Amino acid sequence: MSDLGDWFRSIPFITRYWFAGSIVIPLIGELGLIHPYYFALWPEAFLHRFQIWRPITATFYFPVGPKTGFLYLVNLYFLYQYSTRLETGAFDGRPADYMFMLLFNWICIVITGLIMDMQLLMIPLIMSVLYVWAQLNRDMIVSFWFGTRFKACYLPWVILGFNYIIGGSVINELVPLAAK
């Protein structure tokens, strides 16, 4: 257990709490402590019933189940990898700048989510971070599934195509690209 604690404490500050929230909030919903309905971004509830927590919880919540578990784990991996890389790379020593970038991306995604009636914002925010990392490291060669290698600038588009092939929604990948 000490190894897990050491690993968790080694994650950069902002990524650590974002990662933890992305595990705790779905766990609360899955255990039934709070009904998952209250985590989703419903424009009616947010705009007319003043349920101001909804954009925040919609960013952390993902409905984990037998059909969505793999997608959830892949996105947690993307969150950990690319947020850590940005926080310790391009934004090293500048946590306020990184937080401002995340806040700006989040606001753009919330506005788009309200307009497009998107209830869950976890994947779009993770994809926005991945997109920023890919653009800052555009000439780096990255590997994807089964050893496929290409430049980092194509990674968001490869992920979009991969999700389309496996039958997922490509909206979650397009929203952060459009926000940029």
PDB file of N, CA and C in Angstrom, residues 19-108:
ATOM      1  N   PHE A  19      -7.088  13.675 -11.125  1.00  0.00           N
ATOM      2  CA  PHE A  19      -7.124  12.218 -11.230  1.00  0.00           C
ATOM      3  C   PHE A  19      -7.937  11.619 -10.082  1.00  0.00           C
ATOM      4  N   ALA A  20      -7.683  12.103  -8.861  1.00  0.00           N
ATOM      5  CA  ALA A  20      -8.413  11.590  -7.691  1.00  0.00           C
ATOM      6  C   ALA A  20      -9.904  11.882  -7.811  1.00  0.00           C
ATOM      7  N   GLY A  21     -10.261  13.090  -8.225  1.00  0.00           N
ATOM      8  CA  GLY A  21     -11.668  13.439  -8.408  1.00  0.00           C
ATOM      9  C   GLY A  21     -12.338  12.588  -9.466  1.00  0.00           C
ATOM     10  N   SER A  22     -11.573  12.228 -10.501  1.00  0.00           N
ATOM     11  CA  SER A  22     -12.108  11.403 -11.579  1.00  0.00           C
ATOM     12  C   SER A  22     -12.271   9.942 -11.166  1.00  0.00           C
ATOM     13  N   ILE A  23     -11.737   9.581 -10.027  1.00  0.00           N
ATOM     14  CA  ILE A  23     -11.971   8.240  -9.474  1.00  0.00           C
ATOM     15  C   ILE A  23     -13.044   8.297  -8.391  1.00  0.00           C
ATOM     16  N   VAL A  24     -12.974   9.297  -7.521  1.00  0.00           N
ATOM     17  CA  VAL A  24     -13.889   9.383  -6.380  1.00  0.00           C
ATOM     18  C   VAL A  24     -15.325   9.673  -6.810  1.00  0.00           C
ATOM     19  N   ILE A  25     -15.543  10.635  -7.687  1.00  0.00           N
ATOM     20  CA  ILE A  25     -16.904  11.013  -8.092  1.00  0.00           C
ATOM     21  C   ILE A  25     -17.628   9.845  -8.777  1.00  0.00           C
ATOM     22  N   PRO A  26     -17.007   9.152  -9.763  1.00  0.00           N
ATOM     23  CA  PRO A  26     -17.702   7.983 -10.320  1.00  0.00           C
ATOM     24  C   PRO A  26     -17.942   6.880  -9.291  1.00  0.00           C
ATOM     25  N   LEU A  27     -17.025   6.730  -8.344  1.00  0.00           N
ATOM     26  CA  LEU A  27     -17.195   5.726  -7.298  1.00  0.00           C
ATOM     27  C   LEU A  27     -18.386   6.065  -6.403  1.00  0.00           C
ATOM     28  N   ILE A  28     -18.552   7.333  -6.071  1.00  0.00           N
ATOM     29  CA  ILE A  28     -19.705   7.771  -5.279  1.00  0.00           C
ATOM     30  C   ILE A  28     -20.997   7.457  -6.021  1.00  0.00           C
ATOM     31  N   GLY A  29     -21.017   7.715  -7.321  1.00  0.00           N
ATOM     32  CA  GLY A  29     -22.201   7.408  -8.122  1.00  0.00           C
ATOM     33  C   GLY A  29     -22.442   5.922  -8.243  1.00  0.00           C
ATOM     34  N   GLU A  30     -21.369   5.157  -8.429  1.00  0.00           N
ATOM     35  CA  GLU A  30     -21.500   3.705  -8.594  1.00  0.00           C
ATOM     36  C   GLU A  30     -21.954   3.029  -7.305  1.00  0.00           C
ATOM     37  N   LEU A  31     -21.516   3.538  -6.170  1.00  0.00           N
ATOM     38  CA  LEU A  31     -21.933   2.975  -4.879  1.00  0.00           C
ATOM     39  C   LEU A  31     -23.329   3.429  -4.473  1.00  0.00           C
ATOM     40  N   GLY A  32     -23.874   4.378  -5.189  1.00  0.00           N
ATOM     41  CA  GLY A  32     -25.224   4.852  -4.898  1.00  0.00           C
ATOM     42  C   GLY A  32     -25.301   5.833  -3.745  1.00  0.00           C
ATOM     43  N   LEU A  33     -24.176   6.400  -3.330  1.00  0.00           N
ATOM     44  CA  LEU A  33     -24.194   7.375  -2.241  1.00  0.00           C
ATOM     45  C   LEU A  33     -24.905   8.654  -2.680  1.00  0.00           C
ATOM     46  N   ILE A  34     -24.699   9.038  -3.926  1.00  0.00           N
ATOM     47  CA  ILE A  34     -25.420  10.140  -4.557  1.00  0.00           C
ATOM     48  C   ILE A  34     -25.849   9.620  -5.925  1.00  0.00           C
ATOM     49  N   HIS A  35     -27.076   9.874  -6.289  1.00  0.00           N
ATOM     50  CA  HIS A  35     -27.566   9.392  -7.575  1.00  0.00           C
ATOM     51  C   HIS A  35     -26.791  10.065  -8.705  1.00  0.00           C
ATOM     52  N   PRO A  36     -26.329   9.290  -9.696  1.00  0.00           N
ATOM     53  CA  PRO A  36     -25.554   9.859 -10.802  1.00  0.00           C
ATOM     54  C   PRO A  36     -26.261  10.986 -11.558  1.00  0.00           C
ATOM     55  N   TYR A  37     -27.571  11.035 -11.489  1.00  0.00           N
ATOM     56  CA  TYR A  37     -28.328  12.109 -12.135  1.00  0.00           C
ATOM     57  C   TYR A  37     -27.822  13.481 -11.676  1.00  0.00           C
ATOM     58  N   TYR A  38     -27.414  13.587 -10.424  1.00  0.00           N
ATOM     59  CA  TYR A  38     -26.980  14.869  -9.870  1.00  0.00           C
ATOM     60  C   TYR A  38     -25.567  15.270 -10.302  1.00  0.00           C
ATOM     61  N   PHE A  39     -24.850  14.363 -10.959  1.00  0.00           N
ATOM     62  CA  PHE A  39     -23.505  14.680 -11.434  1.00  0.00           C
ATOM     63  C   PHE A  39     -23.498  15.212 -12.856  1.00  0.00           C
ATOM     64  N   ALA A  40     -24.534  14.931 -13.614  1.00  0.00           N
ATOM     65  CA  ALA A  40     -24.574  15.289 -15.034  1.00  0.00           C
ATOM     66  C   ALA A  40     -24.915  16.765 -15.223  1.00  0.00           C
ATOM     67  N   LEU A  41     -24.476  17.294 -16.355  1.00  0.00           N
ATOM     68  CA  LEU A  41     -24.766  18.686 -16.711  1.00  0.00           C
ATOM     69  C   LEU A  41     -26.080  18.729 -17.475  1.00  0.00           C
ATOM     70  N   TRP A  42     -27.135  19.124 -16.794  1.00  0.00           N
ATOM     71  CA  TRP A  42     -28.437  19.315 -17.422  1.00  0.00           C
ATOM     72  C   TRP A  42     -28.665  20.815 -17.516  1.00  0.00           C
ATOM     73  N   PRO A  43     -28.765  21.354 -18.734  1.00  0.00           N
ATOM     74  CA  PRO A  43     -28.920  22.809 -18.880  1.00  0.00           C
ATOM     75  C   PRO A  43     -30.090  23.370 -18.067  1.00  0.00           C
ATOM     76  N   GLU A  44     -31.208  22.670 -18.061  1.00  0.00           N
ATOM     77  CA  GLU A  44     -32.389  23.121 -17.309  1.00  0.00           C
ATOM     78  C   GLU A  44     -32.064  23.267 -15.820  1.00  0.00           C
ATOM     79  N   ALA A  45     -31.431  22.246 -15.246  1.00  0.00           N
ATOM     80  CA  ALA A  45     -31.107  22.278 -13.816  1.00  0.00           C
ATOM     81  C   ALA A  45     -30.052  23.337 -13.503  1.00  0.00           C
ATOM     82  N   PHE A  46     -29.072  23.478 -14.382  1.00  0.00           N
ATOM     83  CA  PHE A  46     -27.993  24.436 -14.143  1.00  0.00           C
ATOM     84  C   PHE A  46     -28.463  25.882 -14.321  1.00  0.00           C
ATOM     85  N   LEU A  47     -29.169  26.144 -15.397  1.00  0.00           N
ATOM     86  CA  LEU A  47     -29.544  27.514 -15.719  1.00  0.00           C
ATOM     87  C   LEU A  47     -30.785  28.005 -14.976  1.00  0.00           C
ATOM     88  N   HIS A  48     -31.754  27.115 -14.723  1.00  0.00           N
ATOM     89  CA  HIS A  48     -33.023  27.566 -14.162  1.00  0.00           C
ATOM     90  C   HIS A  48     -33.240  27.177 -12.699  1.00  0.00           C
ATOM     91  N   ARG A  49     -32.576  26.110 -12.256  1.00  0.00           N
ATOM     92  CA  ARG A  49     -32.725  25.706 -10.846  1.00  0.00           C
ATOM     93  C   ARG A  49     -31.473  26.017 -10.030  1.00  0.00           C
ATOM     94  N   PHE A  50     -30.527  26.729 -10.628  1.00  0.00           N
ATOM     95  CA  PHE A  50     -29.320  27.199  -9.962  1.00  0.00           C
ATOM     96  C   PHE A  50     -28.522  26.080  -9.291  1.00  0.00           C
ATOM     97  N   GLN A  51     -28.425  24.945  -9.969  1.00  0.00           N
ATOM     98  CA  GLN A  51     -27.611  23.834  -9.469  1.00  0.00           C
ATOM     99  C   GLN A  51     -26.204  24.005 -10.043  1.00  0.00           C
ATOM    100  N   ILE A  52     -25.468  24.907  -9.396  1.00  0.00           N
ATOM    101  CA  ILE A  52     -24.193  25.380  -9.941  1.00  0.00           C
ATOM    102  C   ILE A  52     -23.061  24.350  -9.850  1.00  0.00           C
ATOM    103  N   TRP A  53     -23.251  23.259  -9.148  1.00  0.00           N
ATOM    104  CA  TRP A  53     -22.219  22.238  -9.052  1.00  0.00           C
ATOM    105  C   TRP A  53     -22.140  21.378 -10.311  1.00  0.00           C
ATOM    106  N   ARG A  54     -23.166  21.380 -11.121  1.00  0.00           N
ATOM    107  CA  ARG A  54     -23.262  20.454 -12.247  1.00  0.00           C
ATOM    108  C   ARG A  54     -22.106  20.552 -13.250  1.00  0.00           C
ATOM    109  N   PRO A  55     -21.635  21.728 -13.652  1.00  0.00           N
ATOM    110  CA  PRO A  55     -20.491  21.748 -14.586  1.00  0.00           C
ATOM    111  C   PRO A  55     -19.226  21.135 -13.975  1.00  0.00           C
ATOM    112  N   ILE A  56     -19.072  21.262 -12.671  1.00  0.00           N
ATOM    113  CA  ILE A  56     -17.894  20.704 -12.000  1.00  0.00           C
ATOM    114  C   ILE A  56     -18.002  19.190 -11.915  1.00  0.00           C
ATOM    115  N   THR A  57     -19.131  18.690 -11.411  1.00  0.00           N
ATOM    116  CA  THR A  57     -19.269  17.241 -11.271  1.00  0.00           C
ATOM    117  C   THR A  57     -19.329  16.544 -12.625  1.00  0.00           C
ATOM    118  N   ALA A  58     -19.869  17.210 -13.639  1.00  0.00           N
ATOM    119  CA  ALA A  58     -19.910  16.618 -14.976  1.00  0.00           C
ATOM    120  C   ALA A  58     -18.503  16.454 -15.548  1.00  0.00           C
ATOM    121  N   THR A  59     -17.561  17.240 -15.047  1.00  0.00           N
ATOM    122  CA  THR A  59     -16.179  17.139 -15.483  1.00  0.00           C
ATOM    123  C   THR A  59     -15.486  15.923 -14.871  1.00  0.00           C
ATOM    124  N   PHE A  60     -15.905  15.521 -13.690  1.00  0.00           N
ATOM    125  CA  PHE A  60     -15.278  14.397 -13.001  1.00  0.00           C
ATOM    126  C   PHE A  60     -16.037  13.080 -13.160  1.00  0.00           C
ATOM    127  N   TYR A  61     -17.325  13.144 -13.446  1.00  0.00           N
ATOM    128  CA  TYR A  61     -18.147  11.931 -13.454  1.00  0.00           C
ATOM    129  C   TYR A  61     -18.079  11.203 -14.793  1.00  0.00           C
ATOM    130  N   PHE A  62     -18.043   9.887 -14.704  1.00  0.00           N
ATOM    131  CA  PHE A  62     -18.156   9.011 -15.863  1.00  0.00           C
ATOM    132  C   PHE A  62     -18.911   7.766 -15.417  1.00  0.00           C
ATOM    133  N   PRO A  63     -19.953   7.362 -16.147  1.00  0.00           N
ATOM    134  CA  PRO A  63     -20.742   6.198 -15.728  1.00  0.00           C
ATOM    135  C   PRO A  63     -19.978   4.894 -15.978  1.00  0.00           C
ATOM    136  N   VAL A  64     -19.361   4.380 -14.946  1.00  0.00           N
ATOM    137  CA  VAL A  64     -18.550   3.171 -15.065  1.00  0.00           C
ATOM    138  C   VAL A  64     -19.461   1.953 -14.988  1.00  0.00           C
ATOM    139  N   GLY A  65     -19.303   1.079 -15.942  1.00  0.00           N
ATOM    140  CA  GLY A  65     -20.076  -0.157 -15.981  1.00  0.00           C
ATOM    141  C   GLY A  65     -19.370  -1.164 -16.863  1.00  0.00           C
ATOM    142  N   PRO A  66     -19.987  -2.324 -17.055  1.00  0.00           N
ATOM    143  CA  PRO A  66     -19.348  -3.362 -17.883  1.00  0.00           C
ATOM    144  C   PRO A  66     -19.071  -2.904 -19.321  1.00  0.00           C
ATOM    145  N   LYS A  67     -19.932  -2.072 -19.870  1.00  0.00           N
ATOM    146  CA  LYS A  67     -19.744  -1.629 -21.253  1.00  0.00           C
ATOM    147  C   LYS A  67     -18.851  -0.400 -21.364  1.00  0.00           C
ATOM    148  N   THR A  68     -18.677   0.345 -20.290  1.00  0.00           N
ATOM    149  CA  THR A  68     -17.910   1.585 -20.344  1.00  0.00           C
ATOM    150  C   THR A  68     -16.613   1.539 -19.550  1.00  0.00           C
ATOM    151  N   GLY A  69     -16.355   0.443 -18.865  1.00  0.00           N
ATOM    152  CA  GLY A  69     -15.175   0.350 -18.006  1.00  0.00           C
ATOM    153  C   GLY A  69     -13.866   0.532 -18.740  1.00  0.00           C
ATOM    154  N   PHE A  70     -13.742  -0.083 -19.918  1.00  0.00           N
ATOM    155  CA  PHE A  70     -12.509   0.030 -20.692  1.00  0.00           C
ATOM    156  C   PHE A  70     -12.271   1.471 -21.136  1.00  0.00           C
ATOM    157  N   LEU A  71     -13.306   2.109 -21.649  1.00  0.00           N
ATOM    158  CA  LEU A  71     -13.200   3.506 -22.080  1.00  0.00           C
ATOM    159  C   LEU A  71     -12.815   4.404 -20.901  1.00  0.00           C
ATOM    160  N   TYR A  72     -13.391   4.144 -19.734  1.00  0.00           N
ATOM    161  CA  TYR A  72     -13.072   4.908 -18.525  1.00  0.00           C
ATOM    162  C   TYR A  72     -11.591   4.756 -18.171  1.00  0.00           C
ATOM    163  N   LEU A  73     -11.096   3.526 -18.171  1.00  0.00           N
ATOM    164  CA  LEU A  73      -9.694   3.290 -17.826  1.00  0.00           C
ATOM    165  C   LEU A  73      -8.741   3.923 -18.846  1.00  0.00           C
ATOM    166  N   VAL A  74      -9.086   3.844 -20.120  1.00  0.00           N
ATOM    167  CA  VAL A  74      -8.259   4.463 -21.151  1.00  0.00           C
ATOM    168  C   VAL A  74      -8.199   5.974 -20.934  1.00  0.00           C
ATOM    169  N   ASN A  75      -9.328   6.577 -20.600  1.00  0.00           N
ATOM    170  CA  ASN A  75      -9.336   8.022 -20.378  1.00  0.00           C
ATOM    171  C   ASN A  75      -8.613   8.409 -19.101  1.00  0.00           C
ATOM    172  N   LEU A  76      -8.675   7.576 -18.074  1.00  0.00           N
ATOM    173  CA  LEU A  76      -7.864   7.839 -16.876  1.00  0.00           C
ATOM    174  C   LEU A  76      -6.382   7.779 -17.226  1.00  0.00           C
ATOM    175  N   TYR A  77      -6.014   6.839 -18.078  1.00  0.00           N
ATOM    176  CA  TYR A  77      -4.623   6.745 -18.530  1.00  0.00           C
ATOM    177  C   TYR A  77      -4.220   8.009 -19.280  1.00  0.00           C
ATOM    178  N   PHE A  78      -5.083   8.474 -20.210  1.00  0.00           N
ATOM    179  CA  PHE A  78      -4.792   9.702 -20.945  1.00  0.00           C
ATOM    180  C   PHE A  78      -4.680  10.885 -19.993  1.00  0.00           C
ATOM    181  N   LEU A  79      -5.584  10.976 -19.031  1.00  0.00           N
ATOM    182  CA  LEU A  79      -5.540  12.066 -18.044  1.00  0.00           C
ATOM    183  C   LEU A  79      -4.196  12.049 -17.325  1.00  0.00           C
ATOM    184  N   TYR A  80      -3.820  10.885 -16.801  1.00  0.00           N
ATOM    185  CA  TYR A  80      -2.573  10.773 -16.056  1.00  0.00           C
ATOM    186  C   TYR A  80      -1.370  11.110 -16.937  1.00  0.00           C
ATOM    187  N   GLN A  81      -1.286  10.478 -18.106  1.00  0.00           N
ATOM    188  CA  GLN A  81      -0.120  10.649 -18.969  1.00  0.00           C
ATOM    189  C   GLN A  81       0.055  12.084 -19.455  1.00  0.00           C
ATOM    190  N   TYR A  82      -0.971  12.612 -20.090  1.00  0.00           N
ATOM    191  CA  TYR A  82      -0.798  13.885 -20.785  1.00  0.00           C
ATOM    192  C   TYR A  82      -0.915  15.088 -19.863  1.00  0.00           C
ATOM    193  N   SER A  83      -1.703  14.989 -18.813  1.00  0.00           N
ATOM    194  CA  SER A  83      -1.739  16.081 -17.846  1.00  0.00           C
ATOM    195  C   SER A  83      -0.421  16.139 -17.082  1.00  0.00           C
ATOM    196  N   THR A  84       0.109  14.981 -16.711  1.00  0.00           N
ATOM    197  CA  THR A  84       1.413  14.949 -16.037  1.00  0.00           C
ATOM    198  C   THR A  84       2.493  15.512 -16.941  1.00  0.00           C
ATOM    199  N   ARG A  85       2.471  15.106 -18.211  1.00  0.00           N
ATOM    200  CA  ARG A  85       3.485  15.596 -19.149  1.00  0.00           C
ATOM    201  C   ARG A  85       3.402  17.107 -19.339  1.00  0.00           C
ATOM    202  N   LEU A  86       2.195  17.643 -19.418  1.00  0.00           N
ATOM    203  CA  LEU A  86       2.058  19.097 -19.559  1.00  0.00           C
ATOM    204  C   LEU A  86       2.486  19.808 -18.288  1.00  0.00           C
ATOM    205  N   GLU A  87       2.031  19.293 -17.152  1.00  0.00           N
ATOM    206  CA  GLU A  87       2.315  19.973 -15.885  1.00  0.00           C
ATOM    207  C   GLU A  87       3.802  19.956 -15.546  1.00  0.00           C
ATOM    208  N   THR A  88       4.512  18.893 -15.919  1.00  0.00           N
ATOM    209  CA  THR A  88       5.944  18.810 -15.624  1.00  0.00           C
ATOM    210  C   THR A  88       6.813  19.232 -16.803  1.00  0.00           C
ATOM    211  N   GLY A  89       6.187  19.463 -17.958  1.00  0.00           N
ATOM    212  CA  GLY A  89       6.944  19.858 -19.148  1.00  0.00           C
ATOM    213  C   GLY A  89       6.736  21.324 -19.457  1.00  0.00           C
ATOM    214  N   ALA A  90       5.777  21.610 -20.314  1.00  0.00           N
ATOM    215  CA  ALA A  90       5.547  22.977 -20.782  1.00  0.00           C
ATOM    216  C   ALA A  90       5.173  23.934 -19.655  1.00  0.00           C
ATOM    217  N   PHE A  91       4.517  23.429 -18.611  1.00  0.00           N
ATOM    218  CA  PHE A  91       4.083  24.291 -17.506  1.00  0.00           C
ATOM    219  C   PHE A  91       4.877  24.028 -16.231  1.00  0.00           C
ATOM    220  N   ASP A  92       6.079  23.484 -16.368  1.00  0.00           N
ATOM    221  CA  ASP A  92       6.901  23.181 -15.203  1.00  0.00           C
ATOM    222  C   ASP A  92       7.226  24.457 -14.434  1.00  0.00           C
ATOM    223  N   GLY A  93       6.919  24.460 -13.143  1.00  0.00           N
ATOM    224  CA  GLY A  93       7.175  25.624 -12.303  1.00  0.00           C
ATOM    225  C   GLY A  93       6.152  26.729 -12.468  1.00  0.00           C
ATOM    226  N   ARG A  94       5.119  26.480 -13.264  1.00  0.00           N
ATOM    227  CA  ARG A  94       4.078  27.483 -13.497  1.00  0.00           C
ATOM    228  C   ARG A  94       2.691  26.859 -13.308  1.00  0.00           C
ATOM    229  N   PRO A  95       2.378  26.409 -12.100  1.00  0.00           N
ATOM    230  CA  PRO A  95       1.083  25.751 -11.893  1.00  0.00           C
ATOM    231  C   PRO A  95      -0.112  26.676 -12.131  1.00  0.00           C
ATOM    232  N   ALA A  96       0.045  27.963 -11.875  1.00  0.00           N
ATOM    233  CA  ALA A  96      -1.057  28.895 -12.114  1.00  0.00           C
ATOM    234  C   ALA A  96      -1.372  28.994 -13.604  1.00  0.00           C
ATOM    235  N   ASP A  97      -0.336  28.973 -14.430  1.00  0.00           N
ATOM    236  CA  ASP A  97      -0.563  29.006 -15.875  1.00  0.00           C
ATOM    237  C   ASP A  97      -1.278  27.741 -16.342  1.00  0.00           C
ATOM    238  N   TYR A  98      -0.871  26.598 -15.801  1.00  0.00           N
ATOM    239  CA  TYR A  98      -1.514  25.337 -16.171  1.00  0.00           C
ATOM    240  C   TYR A  98      -2.977  25.336 -15.712  1.00  0.00           C
ATOM    241  N   MET A  99      -3.209  25.817 -14.504  1.00  0.00           N
ATOM    242  CA  MET A  99      -4.580  25.880 -13.987  1.00  0.00           C
ATOM    243  C   MET A  99      -5.426  26.840 -14.824  1.00  0.00           C
ATOM    244  N   PHE A 100      -4.841  27.948 -15.249  1.00  0.00           N
ATOM    245  CA  PHE A 100      -5.566  28.896 -16.106  1.00  0.00           C
ATOM    246  C   PHE A 100      -5.922  28.246 -17.438  1.00  0.00           C
ATOM    247  N   MET A 101      -4.988  27.496 -18.023  1.00  0.00           N
ATOM    248  CA  MET A 101      -5.279  26.807 -19.277  1.00  0.00           C
ATOM    249  C   MET A 101      -6.420  25.806 -19.088  1.00  0.00           C
ATOM    250  N   LEU A 102      -6.361  25.032 -18.005  1.00  0.00           N
ATOM    251  CA  LEU A 102      -7.433  24.072 -17.728  1.00  0.00           C
ATOM    252  C   LEU A 102      -8.764  24.777 -17.516  1.00  0.00           C
ATOM    253  N   LEU A 103      -8.738  25.879 -16.787  1.00  0.00           N
ATOM    254  CA  LEU A 103      -9.961  26.638 -16.532  1.00  0.00           C
ATOM    255  C   LEU A 103     -10.543  27.206 -17.824  1.00  0.00           C
ATOM    256  N   PHE A 104      -9.697  27.732 -18.686  1.00  0.00           N
ATOM    257  CA  PHE A 104     -10.158  28.259 -19.973  1.00  0.00           C
ATOM    258  C   PHE A 104     -10.770  27.145 -20.822  1.00  0.00           C
ATOM    259  N   ASN A 105     -10.059  26.011 -20.914  1.00  0.00           N
ATOM    260  CA  ASN A 105     -10.585  24.867 -21.673  1.00  0.00           C
ATOM    261  C   ASN A 105     -11.911  24.402 -21.090  1.00  0.00           C
ATOM    262  N   TRP A 106     -11.980  24.329 -19.761  1.00  0.00           N
ATOM    263  CA  TRP A 106     -13.195  23.863 -19.084  1.00  0.00           C
ATOM    264  C   TRP A 106     -14.373  24.795 -19.378  1.00  0.00           C
ATOM    265  N   ILE A 107     -14.145  26.100 -19.315  1.00  0.00           N
ATOM    266  CA  ILE A 107     -15.224  27.065 -19.596  1.00  0.00           C
ATOM    267  C   ILE A 107     -15.717  26.902 -21.034  1.00  0.00           C
ATOM    268  N   CYS A 108     -14.791  26.775 -21.975  1.00  0.00           N
ATOM    269  CA  CYS A 108     -15.190  26.565 -23.378  1.00  0.00           C
ATOM    270  C   CYS A 108     -15.993  25.278 -23.535  1.00  0.00           C
TER     271      CYS A 108
END
